[in-house]
Each structure stands twice: as C-alpha cells, then as structure tokens.
Short mmCIF file of C-alpha atoms in Angstrom, two decimals:
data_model
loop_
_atom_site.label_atom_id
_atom_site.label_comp_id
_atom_site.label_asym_id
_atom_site.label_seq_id
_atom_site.Cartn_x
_atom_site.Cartn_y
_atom_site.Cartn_z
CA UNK A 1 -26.79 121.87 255.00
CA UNK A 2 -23.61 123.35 253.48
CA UNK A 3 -23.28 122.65 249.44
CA UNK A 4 -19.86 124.28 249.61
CA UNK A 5 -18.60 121.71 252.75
CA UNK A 6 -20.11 118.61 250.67
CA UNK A 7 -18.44 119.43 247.95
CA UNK A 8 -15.32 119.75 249.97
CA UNK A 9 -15.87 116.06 251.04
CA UNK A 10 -17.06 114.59 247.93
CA UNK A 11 -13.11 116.22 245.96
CA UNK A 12 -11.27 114.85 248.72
CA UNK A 13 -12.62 111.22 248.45
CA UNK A 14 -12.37 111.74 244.46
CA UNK A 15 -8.31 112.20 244.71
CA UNK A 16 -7.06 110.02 242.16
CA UNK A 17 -5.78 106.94 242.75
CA UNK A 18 -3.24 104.01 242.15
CA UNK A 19 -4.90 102.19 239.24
CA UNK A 20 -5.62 98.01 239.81
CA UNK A 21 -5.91 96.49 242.71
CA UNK A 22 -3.39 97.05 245.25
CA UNK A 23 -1.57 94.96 248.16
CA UNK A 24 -3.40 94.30 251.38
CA UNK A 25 -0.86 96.61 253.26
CA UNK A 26 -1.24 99.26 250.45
CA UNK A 27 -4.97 99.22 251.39
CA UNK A 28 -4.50 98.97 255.03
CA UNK A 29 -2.14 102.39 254.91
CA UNK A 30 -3.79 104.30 252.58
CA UNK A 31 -6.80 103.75 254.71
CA UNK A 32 -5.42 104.71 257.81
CA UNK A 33 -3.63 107.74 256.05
CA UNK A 34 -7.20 108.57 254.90
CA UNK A 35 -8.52 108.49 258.69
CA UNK A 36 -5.78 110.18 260.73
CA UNK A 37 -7.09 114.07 260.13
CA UNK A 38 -10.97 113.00 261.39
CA UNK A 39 -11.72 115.33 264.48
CA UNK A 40 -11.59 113.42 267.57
CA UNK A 41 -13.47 115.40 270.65
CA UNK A 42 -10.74 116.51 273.14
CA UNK A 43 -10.86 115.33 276.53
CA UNK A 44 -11.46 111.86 276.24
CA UNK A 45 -9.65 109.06 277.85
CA UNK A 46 -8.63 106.43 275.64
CA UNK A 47 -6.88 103.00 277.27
CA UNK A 48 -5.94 100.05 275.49
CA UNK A 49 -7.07 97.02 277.05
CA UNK A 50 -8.51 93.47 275.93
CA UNK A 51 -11.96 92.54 275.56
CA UNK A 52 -12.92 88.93 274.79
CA UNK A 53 -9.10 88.44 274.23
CA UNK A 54 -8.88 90.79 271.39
CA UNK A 55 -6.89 93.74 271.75
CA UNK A 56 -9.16 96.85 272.08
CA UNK A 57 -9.42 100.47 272.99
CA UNK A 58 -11.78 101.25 275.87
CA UNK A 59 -13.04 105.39 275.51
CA UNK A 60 -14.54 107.26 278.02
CA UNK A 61 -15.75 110.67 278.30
CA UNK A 62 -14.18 113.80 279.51
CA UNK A 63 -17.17 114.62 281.83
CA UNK A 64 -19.49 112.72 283.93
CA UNK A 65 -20.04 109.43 282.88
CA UNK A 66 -23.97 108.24 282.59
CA UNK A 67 -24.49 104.57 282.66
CA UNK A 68 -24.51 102.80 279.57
CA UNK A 69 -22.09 101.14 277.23
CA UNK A 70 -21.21 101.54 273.43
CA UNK A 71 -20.03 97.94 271.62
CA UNK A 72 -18.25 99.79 269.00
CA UNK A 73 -16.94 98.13 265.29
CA UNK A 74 -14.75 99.41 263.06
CA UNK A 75 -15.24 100.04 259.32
CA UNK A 76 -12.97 98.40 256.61
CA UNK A 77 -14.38 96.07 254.54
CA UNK A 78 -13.31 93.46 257.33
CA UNK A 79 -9.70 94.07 255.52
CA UNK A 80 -8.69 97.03 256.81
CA UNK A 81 -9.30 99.56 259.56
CA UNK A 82 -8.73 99.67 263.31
CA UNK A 83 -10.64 100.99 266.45
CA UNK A 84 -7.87 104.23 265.98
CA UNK A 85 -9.22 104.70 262.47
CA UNK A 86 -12.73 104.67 263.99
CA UNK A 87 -11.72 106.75 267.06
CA UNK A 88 -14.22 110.04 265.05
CA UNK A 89 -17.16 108.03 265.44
CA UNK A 90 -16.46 106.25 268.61
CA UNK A 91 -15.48 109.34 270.16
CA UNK A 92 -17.73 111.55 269.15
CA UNK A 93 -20.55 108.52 270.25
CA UNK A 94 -18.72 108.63 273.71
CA UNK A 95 -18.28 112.29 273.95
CA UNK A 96 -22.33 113.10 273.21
CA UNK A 97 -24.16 110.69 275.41
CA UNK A 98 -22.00 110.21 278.30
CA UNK A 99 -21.55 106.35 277.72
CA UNK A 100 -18.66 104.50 277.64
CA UNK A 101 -17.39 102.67 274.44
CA UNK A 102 -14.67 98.95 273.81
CA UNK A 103 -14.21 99.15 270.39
CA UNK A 104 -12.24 95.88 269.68
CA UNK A 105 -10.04 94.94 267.43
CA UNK A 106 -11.27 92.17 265.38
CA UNK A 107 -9.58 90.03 263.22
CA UNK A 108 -8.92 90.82 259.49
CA UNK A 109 -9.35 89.25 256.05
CA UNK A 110 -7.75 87.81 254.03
CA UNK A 111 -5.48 86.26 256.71
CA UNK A 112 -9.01 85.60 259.36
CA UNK A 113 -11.15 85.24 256.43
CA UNK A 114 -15.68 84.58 257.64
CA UNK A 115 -16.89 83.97 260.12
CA UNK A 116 -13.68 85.32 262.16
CA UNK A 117 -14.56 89.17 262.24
CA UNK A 118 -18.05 87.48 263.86
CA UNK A 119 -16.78 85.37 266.44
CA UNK A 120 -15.00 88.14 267.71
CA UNK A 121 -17.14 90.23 267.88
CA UNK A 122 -19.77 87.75 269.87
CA UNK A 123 -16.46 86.81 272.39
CA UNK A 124 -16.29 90.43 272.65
CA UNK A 125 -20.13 90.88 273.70
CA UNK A 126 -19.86 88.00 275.69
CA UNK A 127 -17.05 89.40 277.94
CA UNK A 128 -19.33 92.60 278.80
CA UNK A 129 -22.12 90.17 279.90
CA UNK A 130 -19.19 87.93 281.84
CA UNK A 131 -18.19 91.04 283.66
CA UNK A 132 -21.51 91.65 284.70
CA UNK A 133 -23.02 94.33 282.45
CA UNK A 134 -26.53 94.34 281.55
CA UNK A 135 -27.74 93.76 278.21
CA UNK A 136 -30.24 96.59 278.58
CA UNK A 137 -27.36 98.89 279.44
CA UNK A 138 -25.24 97.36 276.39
CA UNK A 139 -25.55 99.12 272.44
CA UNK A 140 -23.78 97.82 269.33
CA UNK A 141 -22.74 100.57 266.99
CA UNK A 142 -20.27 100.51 264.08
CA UNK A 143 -20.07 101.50 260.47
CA UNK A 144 -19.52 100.11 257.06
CA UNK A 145 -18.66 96.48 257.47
CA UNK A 146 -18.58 97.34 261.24
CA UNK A 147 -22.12 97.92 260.84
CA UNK A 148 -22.98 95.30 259.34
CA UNK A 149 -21.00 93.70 262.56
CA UNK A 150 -23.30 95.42 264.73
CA UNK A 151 -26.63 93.56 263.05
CA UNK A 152 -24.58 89.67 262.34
CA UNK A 153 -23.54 90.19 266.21
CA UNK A 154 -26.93 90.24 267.35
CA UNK A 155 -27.84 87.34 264.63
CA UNK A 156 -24.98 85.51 266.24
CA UNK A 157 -26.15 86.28 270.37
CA UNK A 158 -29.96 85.18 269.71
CA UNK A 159 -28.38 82.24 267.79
CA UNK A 160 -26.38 81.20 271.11
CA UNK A 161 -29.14 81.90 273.65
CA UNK A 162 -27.71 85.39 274.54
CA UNK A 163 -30.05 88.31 275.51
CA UNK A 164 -30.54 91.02 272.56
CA UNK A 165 -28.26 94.40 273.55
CA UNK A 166 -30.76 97.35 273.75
CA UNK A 167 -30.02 98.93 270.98
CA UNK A 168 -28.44 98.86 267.07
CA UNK A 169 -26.79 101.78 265.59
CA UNK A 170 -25.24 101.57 262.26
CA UNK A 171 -23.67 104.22 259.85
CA UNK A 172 -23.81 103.07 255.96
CA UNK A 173 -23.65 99.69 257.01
CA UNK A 174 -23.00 96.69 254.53
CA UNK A 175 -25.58 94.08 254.90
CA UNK A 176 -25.63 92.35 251.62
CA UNK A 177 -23.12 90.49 250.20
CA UNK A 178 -24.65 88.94 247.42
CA UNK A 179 -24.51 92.87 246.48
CA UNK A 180 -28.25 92.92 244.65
CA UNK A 181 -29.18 95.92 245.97
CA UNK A 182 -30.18 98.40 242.88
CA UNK A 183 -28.20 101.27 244.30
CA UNK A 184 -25.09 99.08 243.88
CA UNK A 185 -25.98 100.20 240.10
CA UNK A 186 -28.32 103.24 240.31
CA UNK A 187 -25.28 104.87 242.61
CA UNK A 188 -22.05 103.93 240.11
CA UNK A 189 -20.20 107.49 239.43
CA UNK A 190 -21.92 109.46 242.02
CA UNK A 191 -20.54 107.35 245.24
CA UNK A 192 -16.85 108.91 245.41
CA UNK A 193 -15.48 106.10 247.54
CA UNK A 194 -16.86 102.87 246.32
CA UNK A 195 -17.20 100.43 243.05
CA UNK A 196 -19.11 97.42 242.43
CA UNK A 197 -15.56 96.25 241.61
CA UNK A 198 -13.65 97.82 244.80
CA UNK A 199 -16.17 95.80 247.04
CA UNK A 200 -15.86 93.10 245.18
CA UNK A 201 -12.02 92.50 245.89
CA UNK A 202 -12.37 93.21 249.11
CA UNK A 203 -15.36 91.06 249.45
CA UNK A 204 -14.01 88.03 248.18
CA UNK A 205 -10.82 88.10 251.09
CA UNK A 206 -13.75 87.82 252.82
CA UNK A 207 -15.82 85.32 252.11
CA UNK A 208 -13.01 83.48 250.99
CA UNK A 209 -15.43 81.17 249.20
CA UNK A 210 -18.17 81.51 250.89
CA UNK A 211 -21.49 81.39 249.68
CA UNK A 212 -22.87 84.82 250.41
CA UNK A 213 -26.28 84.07 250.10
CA UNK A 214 -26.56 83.04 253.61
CA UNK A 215 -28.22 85.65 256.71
CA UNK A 216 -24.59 85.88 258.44
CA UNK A 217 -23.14 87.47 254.92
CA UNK A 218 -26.57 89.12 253.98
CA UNK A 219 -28.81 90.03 256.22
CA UNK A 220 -30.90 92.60 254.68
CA UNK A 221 -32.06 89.97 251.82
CA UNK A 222 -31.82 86.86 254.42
CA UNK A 223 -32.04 87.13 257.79
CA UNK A 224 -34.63 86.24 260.35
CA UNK A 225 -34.62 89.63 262.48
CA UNK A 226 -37.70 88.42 265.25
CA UNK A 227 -36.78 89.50 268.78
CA UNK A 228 -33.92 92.17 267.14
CA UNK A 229 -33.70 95.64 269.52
CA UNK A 230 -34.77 98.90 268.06
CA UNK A 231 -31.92 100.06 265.12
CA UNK A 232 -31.27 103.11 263.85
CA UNK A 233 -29.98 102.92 260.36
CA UNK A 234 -28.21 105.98 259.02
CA UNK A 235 -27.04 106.40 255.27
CA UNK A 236 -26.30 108.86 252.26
CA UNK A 237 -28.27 108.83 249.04
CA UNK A 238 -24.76 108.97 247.52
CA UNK A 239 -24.02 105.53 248.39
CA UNK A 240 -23.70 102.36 246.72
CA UNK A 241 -24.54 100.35 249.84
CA UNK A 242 -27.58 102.63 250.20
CA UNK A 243 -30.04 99.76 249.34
CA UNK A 244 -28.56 97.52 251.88
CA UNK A 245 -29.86 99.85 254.34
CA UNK A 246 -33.23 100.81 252.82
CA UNK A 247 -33.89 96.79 252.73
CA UNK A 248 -32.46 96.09 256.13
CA UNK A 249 -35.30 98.66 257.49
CA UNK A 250 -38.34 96.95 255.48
CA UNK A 251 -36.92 93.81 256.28
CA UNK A 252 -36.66 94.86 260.24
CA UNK A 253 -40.29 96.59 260.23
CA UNK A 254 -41.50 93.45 258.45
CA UNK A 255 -40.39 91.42 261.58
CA UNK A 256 -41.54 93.53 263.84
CA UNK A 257 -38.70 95.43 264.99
CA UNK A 258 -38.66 99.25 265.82
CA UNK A 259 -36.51 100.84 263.14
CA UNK A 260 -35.30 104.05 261.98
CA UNK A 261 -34.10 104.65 258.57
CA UNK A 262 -32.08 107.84 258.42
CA UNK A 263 -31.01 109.13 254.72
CA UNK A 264 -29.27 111.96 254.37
CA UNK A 265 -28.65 113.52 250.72
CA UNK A 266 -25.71 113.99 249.27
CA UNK A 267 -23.36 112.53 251.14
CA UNK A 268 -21.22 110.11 251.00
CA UNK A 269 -20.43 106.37 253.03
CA UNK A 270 -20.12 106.89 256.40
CA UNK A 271 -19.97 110.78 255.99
CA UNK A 272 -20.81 111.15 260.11
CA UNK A 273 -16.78 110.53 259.86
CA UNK A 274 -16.70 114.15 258.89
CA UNK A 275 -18.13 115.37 262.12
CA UNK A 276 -16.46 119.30 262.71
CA UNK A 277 -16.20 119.48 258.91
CA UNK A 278 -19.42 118.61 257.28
CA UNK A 279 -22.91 119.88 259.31
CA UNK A 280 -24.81 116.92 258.31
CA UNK A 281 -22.02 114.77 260.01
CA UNK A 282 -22.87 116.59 263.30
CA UNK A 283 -26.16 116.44 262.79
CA UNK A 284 -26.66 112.89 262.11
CA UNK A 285 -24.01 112.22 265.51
CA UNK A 286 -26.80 114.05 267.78
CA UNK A 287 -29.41 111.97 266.05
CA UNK A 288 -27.75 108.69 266.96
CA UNK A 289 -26.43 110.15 270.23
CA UNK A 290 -29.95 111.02 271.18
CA UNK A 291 -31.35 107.53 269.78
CA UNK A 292 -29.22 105.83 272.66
CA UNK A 293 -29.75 107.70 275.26
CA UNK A 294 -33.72 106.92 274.63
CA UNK A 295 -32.64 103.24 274.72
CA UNK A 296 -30.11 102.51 277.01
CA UNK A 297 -31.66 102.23 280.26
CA UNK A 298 -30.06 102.16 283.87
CA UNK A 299 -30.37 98.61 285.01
CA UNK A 300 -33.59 98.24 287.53
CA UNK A 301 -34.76 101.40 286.73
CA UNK A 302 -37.47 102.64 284.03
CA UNK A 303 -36.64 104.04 280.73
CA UNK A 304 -36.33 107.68 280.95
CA UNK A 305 -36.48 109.63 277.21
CA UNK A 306 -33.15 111.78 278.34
CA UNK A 307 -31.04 112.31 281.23
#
C-alpha cells in the first residue's frame, strides 16, 4: 500500500467545490470532467451498439478472448454517469480476464425516475439470454449505484422466472436507500466524495417519492437473496456507503449465498477507479478479475479454477 498515492487520491476528491446544490447538467459534467483522466488499458476495442434497445458500448479485449461475458453498470447515483465514464473499470474488467463486457446505457433520474434504471437493466440481461448466451457464462458487475444495479438486476431476473447470472461483482455499491447504515454517520468527514446530504439530493430524483423501504431500493436491509450467485463485494473503510456493503454480505451469508466481503482501508468510493494510480486499485481489479474467472464457466464444460 502507498500512504503517499492515497493521499494523492483522497486531495484530489477534496477540491473544493460549488457550494448548494447544483443543476442536473452541472452534476452530469462535473462528473464526467472528474472521470475523463481514469487509465483505460490500451488495446481494447470499444463499439457502440444497442443492447435491450438501450444504447451501449460493447468492450473487448486486445488479446485472445476466453469465453465469458461481463454485464457491466455504470456508477452515478442513477443521475449521472455513462458506460464512457465507467470505461476504467469496465476496461480494466475486460482487459484482465479475457471476457467480453455491454455496459449499457441506462436511463437517468430525475427525467426516468425508479424503477427505470431497473428495467433496463433486466431488458438488457434479457437480450444476452435472447441471443443465446448462457447464464452460467453471463456476470453482472458495476459500481456505486451501478452496483447496487448489479444485485436489484438479479432481484428483478429471479422475480421474472429468469436463471441467476453466475456471478455478482460490485465496487462500493449502494444498497440501502433508507440510508441506516451507521457508517452513513461513523464515516461523515473522512469520506472525501460523499454526504449524507449529497446522497440525499441525488436520492430523492430517484425515488421520486418512492418509499425506499422496499428490497428493489434496499436490499441489504430488505431483500430476500435465496438462490442469489456467489458476489464479491468490494469497499473502502473510508466510505459512507461502507455499511451497505458489510450488511449486504451478512444478509447474503444469512441466505445462503457464497459471498466475499472485500474492505480495503483507506480508500475511498469506488477507489478501483484509480487503477495505474493507486496500488490498492490494481490490486483489488486482480481480485475481482480472478473472482470471475473462478465463476464463469464455459457452457457444457466443468468449472475450471483458471484458464
């Protein structure tokens, strides 16, 4: 671990900022301004395509492809972001196992307020299976609210009779809405990125009313996880959202579920982002990278623990 490179990270998310809440587009650019230095690995091809008739980008690796397939979801809050903001994560994903990666582009809040970001996300699972892909060859991934994606996706799939993808991997994903966690309290001042009161603007575009106390909003306090595939949850201990990891993972072991809970200290949300700047970013990559290639299995043949 480098003190000096997490302390790099940590002043650049401190930077001050406009004071009050800002306009959706203000929030959508500064975002996007914030994303466009993250390393993305050379030599992958990236097409834009359509997947479950969302716009998406499809990723594929530089070198020889192995069999398998990475659902990818963007971070943002379901406000903001993109699959190009996300293009670190998803890259780096595609460029260290081999897989393939869609990362679509789901619909945003306020304008596509709940369920929206959901439904696209199951059209956009449903489309693989359409086109013939097999679940066991199929992973979610995502981060932030994309992660939380990855886990109300799967809620959504069992709910329509769909078969489970193989595998869950989520970076600092948010899983609670109803935002009860203690780190949302214990963690105020030392996460550099988020507020209890920054989530909460955000958060209300999003539910738009909703009652978040419901497993689709919250399901690390809520949610019936029986049947879920093996999820690897990664986080920092710098995070607000850290507890609605740490509950996710009792809640998942409660039910049954194989589940790894990943913390990593002192760093911040989503800090895998930071991969070629920050050594726990690359470390916690190889980690996930090497958690699906243990579970994504060539159709009609058996598991093998790397390949």
């Amino acid at each position: 671990m480098s003190k000096e490179q997490r302390t790099q990270v940590s002043a650049m998310l401190r930077q001050p900022r406009l004071d009050g809440p800002q306009s959706v587009e203000a929030i959508r650019a500064g975002f996007k301004a914030m994303m466009a230095p993250m390393v993305v690995p050379d030599g992958l091809r990236i097409t834009e395509t359509t997947l479950g008739d969302r716009p998406a980008l499809y990723v594929e690796p530089g070198t020889e492809k192995r069999t398998g397939t990475i659902l990818y979801f963007h971070g943002g809050g379901w406000v903001f972001g993109s699959p190009e903001t996300a293009l670190s994560l998803t890259g780096n994903l595609v460029a260290r196992t081999g897989f393939t990666a869609y990362s679509p582009d789901y619909r945003l809040a306020p304008e596509h307020p709940f369920p929206a970001a959901i439904e696209d996300a199951l059209s956009a699972y449903r489309a693989l299976l359409d086109s013939g892909e097999d679940p066991s060859a199929i992973a979610f991934a995502g981060d932030s609210a994309g992660g939380g994606l990855s886990v109300t996706t799967c809620l959504a799939a069992r709910d329509a009779g769909l078969p489970m993808p193989a595998a869950i991997v989520a970076f600092s994903p948010g899983l609670d809405a109803t935002r009860t966690g203690e780190s949302m309290d214990s963690k105020a001042g030392i996460d550099p990125f988020f507020t209890r009161e920054s989530l909460g603007r955000t958060g209300a575009m999003y539910l738009a009313g909703a009652d978040p106390h419901q497993p689709m909003l919250s399901p690390a306090v809520l949610a019936d996880l029986t049947g879920f595939p093996p999820m690897l949850l990664q986080v920092g201990t710098d995070e607000v959202l850290l507890d609605d990891s740490t509950r996710m993972a009792a809640r998942a072991r409660a039910a049954g579920v194989d589940v790894i809970l990943d913390i990593t200290a002192d760093v911040p949300h989503v800090f895998q982002s930071f991969a070629g700047v920050l050594d726990e970013a690359d470390q916690a990559l190889d980690r996930a990278a090497l958690f699906l290639t243990q579970h994504v299995r060539i159709p009609g043949t058996a598991a093998k623990s790397a390949r």
